[in-house]
């Protein structure tokens, strides 16, 4: 009886959640109909135009910022690595944590700078705009593309330098950073404690990404409804959800089957 009652309460709770979602959707629909959002779209268009006009200097600033963050963090890692060779156990653990934190800062920084550079470049990266550009605008766009390629190359080059340095101070770590199977190779060289951290972090990332892609899907559908932005963004988010879910479920089944020798 208790189990049945709890099950009914769960169904009731889910029903209330669905009703709340329907009401929220209805309220949002009324807001869209009654409020003129064309001004917001026009404001975004003006921002895109301003970014497009400064596409070269903005890309250059992002390239320099990404390079500065990468070089500073890598230099600090070298300093910590030199201390690590002579450190005791407790101090060694702290130094390894500090190096891991610097690696996270550099990785997040590279991702942020790359994403911003991609957004800046995308304001002028269209055949319609390229066809309408004059000589100066076309030259700035081409130069910005070259800077963007340099930024991407530097990100890959930095990653190789970082991996090679870790392998220098930790000879037990192996893996070719230019290989498509590098992540698998690196994981195999980690001990049980490191693998557990990686597994837990990966699962948490999966949960966060699942929630965020659902939010992105709602946003992309609303943008298409209000400003006719097209279905490509909706399609990309749906594909991302599909690939992520299939990959996760396939990995779970594969791991379970491996343990059972199926």
Coordinates of C-alpha atoms in Angstrom, one line a residue:
X1 CA 0.0 0.0 0.0
X2 CA 2.8 2.4 0.9
X3 CA 4.7 1.7 -2.3
X4 CA 1.5 2.2 -4.4
X5 CA 0.7 5.5 -2.6
X6 CA 4.2 6.8 -3.3
X7 CA 3.9 5.7 -7.0
X8 CA 0.6 7.6 -7.3
X9 CA 2.2 10.7 -5.7
X10 CA 4.9 10.5 -8.3
X11 CA 2.4 10.4 -11.1
X12 CA 0.5 13.3 -9.5
X13 CA 3.7 15.4 -9.2
X14 CA 4.6 14.7 -12.9
X15 CA 1.1 15.8 -13.9
X16 CA 1.4 19.0 -12.0
X17 CA 4.8 19.7 -13.6
X18 CA 3.3 19.1 -17.1
X19 CA 0.4 21.4 -16.3
X20 CA 2.7 24.1 -15.1
X21 CA 4.8 23.8 -18.3
X22 CA 1.6 24.1 -20.4
X23 CA 0.5 27.2 -18.4
X24 CA 4.0 28.7 -18.7
X25 CA 4.0 28.1 -22.5
X26 CA 0.5 29.7 -22.8
X27 CA 1.7 32.7 -20.8
X28 CA 4.8 33.0 -23.0
X29 CA 2.6 32.8 -26.2
X30 CA 0.4 35.6 -24.9
X31 CA 3.4 37.7 -24.2
X32 CA 4.8 37.2 -27.6
X33 CA 1.5 38.1 -29.3
X34 CA 0.9 41.2 -27.1
X35 CA 4.4 42.6 -26.9
X36 CA 6.2 44.0 -30.0
X37 CA 9.6 42.3 -30.0
X38 CA 10.7 43.7 -33.4
X39 CA 12.7 46.3 -31.5
X40 CA 14.7 43.6 -29.8
X41 CA 15.5 42.0 -33.2
X42 CA 16.4 45.4 -34.6
X43 CA 18.8 46.1 -31.7
X44 CA 20.5 42.7 -32.3
X45 CA 20.9 43.6 -36.0
X46 CA 22.6 46.8 -35.1
X47 CA 25.0 45.0 -32.7
X48 CA 25.8 42.5 -35.5
X49 CA 26.5 45.4 -37.8
X50 CA 28.8 47.0 -35.3
X51 CA 30.7 43.8 -34.7
X52 CA 31.0 43.2 -38.4
X53 CA 32.6 46.6 -38.9
X54 CA 35.3 45.8 -36.2
X55 CA 35.7 42.2 -37.3
X56 CA 39.5 42.5 -37.8
X57 CA 40.5 44.3 -34.6
X58 CA 38.1 42.2 -32.4
X59 CA 39.6 39.0 -33.8
X60 CA 43.1 40.3 -33.3
X61 CA 42.3 41.2 -29.6
X62 CA 40.8 37.7 -29.0
X63 CA 43.9 36.0 -30.6
X64 CA 46.3 38.1 -28.4
X65 CA 44.2 37.4 -25.3
X66 CA 44.1 33.6 -26.0
X67 CA 47.9 33.6 -26.6
X68 CA 48.5 35.6 -23.4
X69 CA 46.4 33.2 -21.2
X70 CA 48.0 30.1 -22.8
X71 CA 51.6 31.3 -22.4
X72 CA 51.1 32.6 -18.8
X73 CA 49.4 29.4 -17.6
X74 CA 52.0 27.2 -19.3
X75 CA 54.9 29.2 -17.7
X76 CA 53.3 28.8 -14.3
X77 CA 52.9 25.1 -14.9
X78 CA 56.6 24.8 -15.6
X79 CA 57.4 26.6 -12.3
X80 CA 55.1 24.2 -10.4
X81 CA 56.5 21.2 -12.2
X82 CA 60.0 22.1 -11.2
X83 CA 58.9 22.3 -7.6
X84 CA 57.0 19.0 -7.9
X85 CA 60.2 16.9 -8.5
X86 CA 61.5 17.8 -5.0
X87 CA 58.2 18.0 -3.1
X88 CA 57.0 15.7 -0.4
X89 CA 53.8 13.8 -0.7
X90 CA 51.4 16.4 0.8
X91 CA 53.0 19.3 -1.0
X92 CA 53.2 17.2 -4.2
X93 CA 49.4 16.7 -4.1
X94 CA 48.9 20.4 -3.7
X95 CA 51.2 21.2 -6.6
X96 CA 49.4 18.6 -8.8
X97 CA 46.1 20.3 -7.9
X98 CA 47.5 23.7 -8.7
X99 CA 48.7 22.5 -12.1
X100 CA 45.3 20.9 -12.8
X101 CA 43.6 24.2 -11.9
X102 CA 45.9 26.1 -14.3
X103 CA 45.1 23.6 -17.0
X104 CA 41.4 24.1 -16.4
X105 CA 41.9 27.9 -16.6
X106 CA 43.8 27.6 -19.9
X107 CA 41.3 25.2 -21.4
X108 CA 38.3 27.3 -20.5
X109 CA 40.1 30.4 -21.6
X110 CA 40.9 28.9 -25.0
X111 CA 37.3 27.7 -25.4
X112 CA 35.9 31.2 -24.5
X113 CA 38.2 33.0 -26.8
X114 CA 37.6 30.6 -29.7
X115 CA 33.8 30.8 -29.2
X116 CA 33.9 34.6 -29.2
X117 CA 36.1 34.7 -32.2
X118 CA 33.7 32.3 -34.0
X119 CA 30.8 34.6 -33.2
X120 CA 32.7 37.7 -34.4
X121 CA 33.7 36.0 -37.6
X122 CA 30.2 34.6 -38.2
X123 CA 28.8 38.2 -38.5
X124 CA 30.6 38.5 -41.8
X125 CA 30.9 34.9 -42.8
X126 CA 28.1 34.7 -45.3
X127 CA 28.0 34.6 -49.1
X128 CA 25.4 37.4 -49.2
X129 CA 27.7 39.7 -47.1
X130 CA 30.8 38.7 -49.0
X131 CA 29.2 39.5 -52.3
X132 CA 28.2 43.0 -51.1
X133 CA 31.5 44.0 -49.5
X134 CA 33.8 46.5 -51.1
X135 CA 37.6 46.2 -51.3
X136 CA 38.4 47.3 -47.8
X137 CA 35.7 45.3 -46.1
X138 CA 36.7 42.2 -48.0
X139 CA 40.3 42.6 -47.0
X140 CA 39.4 43.0 -43.3
X141 CA 37.2 39.9 -43.5
X142 CA 40.0 37.9 -45.2
X143 CA 42.5 39.1 -42.6
X144 CA 40.1 38.2 -39.8
X145 CA 39.8 34.7 -41.2
X146 CA 43.6 34.3 -41.2
X147 CA 43.7 35.4 -37.6
X148 CA 41.0 32.9 -36.7
X149 CA 42.9 30.1 -38.3
X150 CA 46.0 31.2 -36.4
X151 CA 44.0 31.1 -33.2
X152 CA 42.8 27.6 -33.9
X153 CA 46.3 26.4 -34.7
X154 CA 47.7 28.0 -31.5
X155 CA 45.0 26.1 -29.4
X156 CA 46.1 22.8 -30.9
X157 CA 49.8 23.7 -30.5
X158 CA 49.3 24.7 -26.9
X159 CA 47.5 21.4 -26.2
X160 CA 50.5 19.4 -27.6
X161 CA 53.0 21.4 -25.6
X162 CA 50.9 20.8 -22.4
X163 CA 50.6 17.1 -22.9
X164 CA 54.3 16.7 -23.8
X165 CA 55.2 18.6 -20.6
X166 CA 53.0 16.4 -18.4
X167 CA 54.5 13.3 -20.0
X168 CA 58.0 14.7 -19.2
X169 CA 57.3 15.1 -15.5
X170 CA 55.0 12.0 -15.3
X171 CA 56.6 9.3 -17.6
X172 CA 53.8 6.9 -16.8
X173 CA 51.4 9.0 -18.9
X174 CA 51.3 8.0 -22.5
X175 CA 49.3 8.9 -25.6
X176 CA 49.8 10.7 -28.9
X177 CA 48.1 14.1 -28.7
X178 CA 47.7 14.1 -32.5
X179 CA 45.8 10.8 -32.5
X180 CA 42.1 10.5 -32.6
X181 CA 42.4 7.9 -29.8
X182 CA 44.4 10.1 -27.6
X183 CA 41.7 10.4 -24.9
X184 CA 41.4 6.6 -24.7
X185 CA 45.2 6.2 -24.5
X186 CA 45.5 8.9 -21.8
X187 CA 42.7 7.3 -19.8
X188 CA 44.4 3.9 -19.9
X189 CA 47.6 5.5 -18.4
X190 CA 45.7 7.0 -15.4
X191 CA 45.4 5.2 -12.1
X192 CA 42.1 4.2 -10.5
X193 CA 41.7 7.4 -8.5
X194 CA 42.3 9.6 -11.6
X195 CA 39.8 7.5 -13.6
X196 CA 37.2 7.9 -10.9
X197 CA 37.5 11.6 -11.0
X198 CA 37.3 11.6 -14.8
X199 CA 34.2 9.4 -14.8
X200 CA 32.4 11.5 -12.2
X201 CA 33.3 14.7 -14.0
X202 CA 32.1 13.2 -17.3
X203 CA 28.8 12.1 -15.9
X204 CA 28.2 15.6 -14.3
X205 CA 29.1 17.2 -17.6
X206 CA 26.5 14.9 -19.4
X207 CA 23.8 15.9 -17.0
X208 CA 24.6 19.6 -17.4
X209 CA 24.7 19.3 -21.1
X210 CA 21.4 17.5 -21.2
X211 CA 19.7 20.3 -19.3
X212 CA 21.4 23.0 -21.3
X213 CA 20.6 21.5 -24.7
X214 CA 16.9 21.4 -23.7
X215 CA 17.1 25.1 -22.9
X216 CA 18.8 25.8 -26.2
X217 CA 16.1 24.0 -28.0
X218 CA 13.4 26.2 -26.5
X219 CA 15.4 29.3 -27.2
X220 CA 16.1 28.3 -30.8
X221 CA 12.4 27.5 -31.4
X222 CA 11.3 30.8 -29.9
X223 CA 13.8 32.7 -32.0
X224 CA 12.6 31.0 -35.2
X225 CA 9.0 31.8 -34.2
X226 CA 9.6 35.5 -33.4
X227 CA 12.4 36.5 -35.8
X228 CA 12.2 33.7 -38.4
X229 CA 15.8 32.7 -37.8
X230 CA 15.4 29.4 -39.6
X231 CA 15.3 25.8 -38.6
X232 CA 19.0 25.1 -38.8
X233 CA 19.7 26.1 -35.2
X234 CA 16.8 23.8 -34.1
X235 CA 18.1 21.0 -36.2
X236 CA 21.6 21.3 -34.8
X237 CA 20.4 21.3 -31.2
X238 CA 18.2 18.2 -31.9
X239 CA 21.1 16.4 -33.5
X240 CA 23.3 17.3 -30.6
X241 CA 20.7 15.8 -28.2
X242 CA 20.4 12.7 -30.3
X243 CA 24.1 12.0 -30.6
X244 CA 24.7 12.7 -26.9
X245 CA 21.9 10.4 -25.8
X246 CA 22.8 7.6 -28.2
X247 CA 26.5 7.8 -27.2
X248 CA 25.7 7.7 -23.5
X249 CA 23.3 4.8 -23.7
X250 CA 25.6 2.9 -26.0
X251 CA 28.5 3.4 -23.6
X252 CA 26.4 2.2 -20.6
X253 CA 25.2 -0.9 -22.4
X254 CA 28.7 -1.7 -23.7
X255 CA 30.3 -1.3 -20.2
X256 CA 27.6 -3.5 -18.7
X257 CA 28.1 -6.1 -21.4
X258 CA 31.8 -6.1 -20.9
X259 CA 31.4 -6.9 -17.2
X260 CA 29.1 -9.7 -18.0
X261 CA 31.2 -11.0 -20.9
X262 CA 28.2 -10.6 -23.2

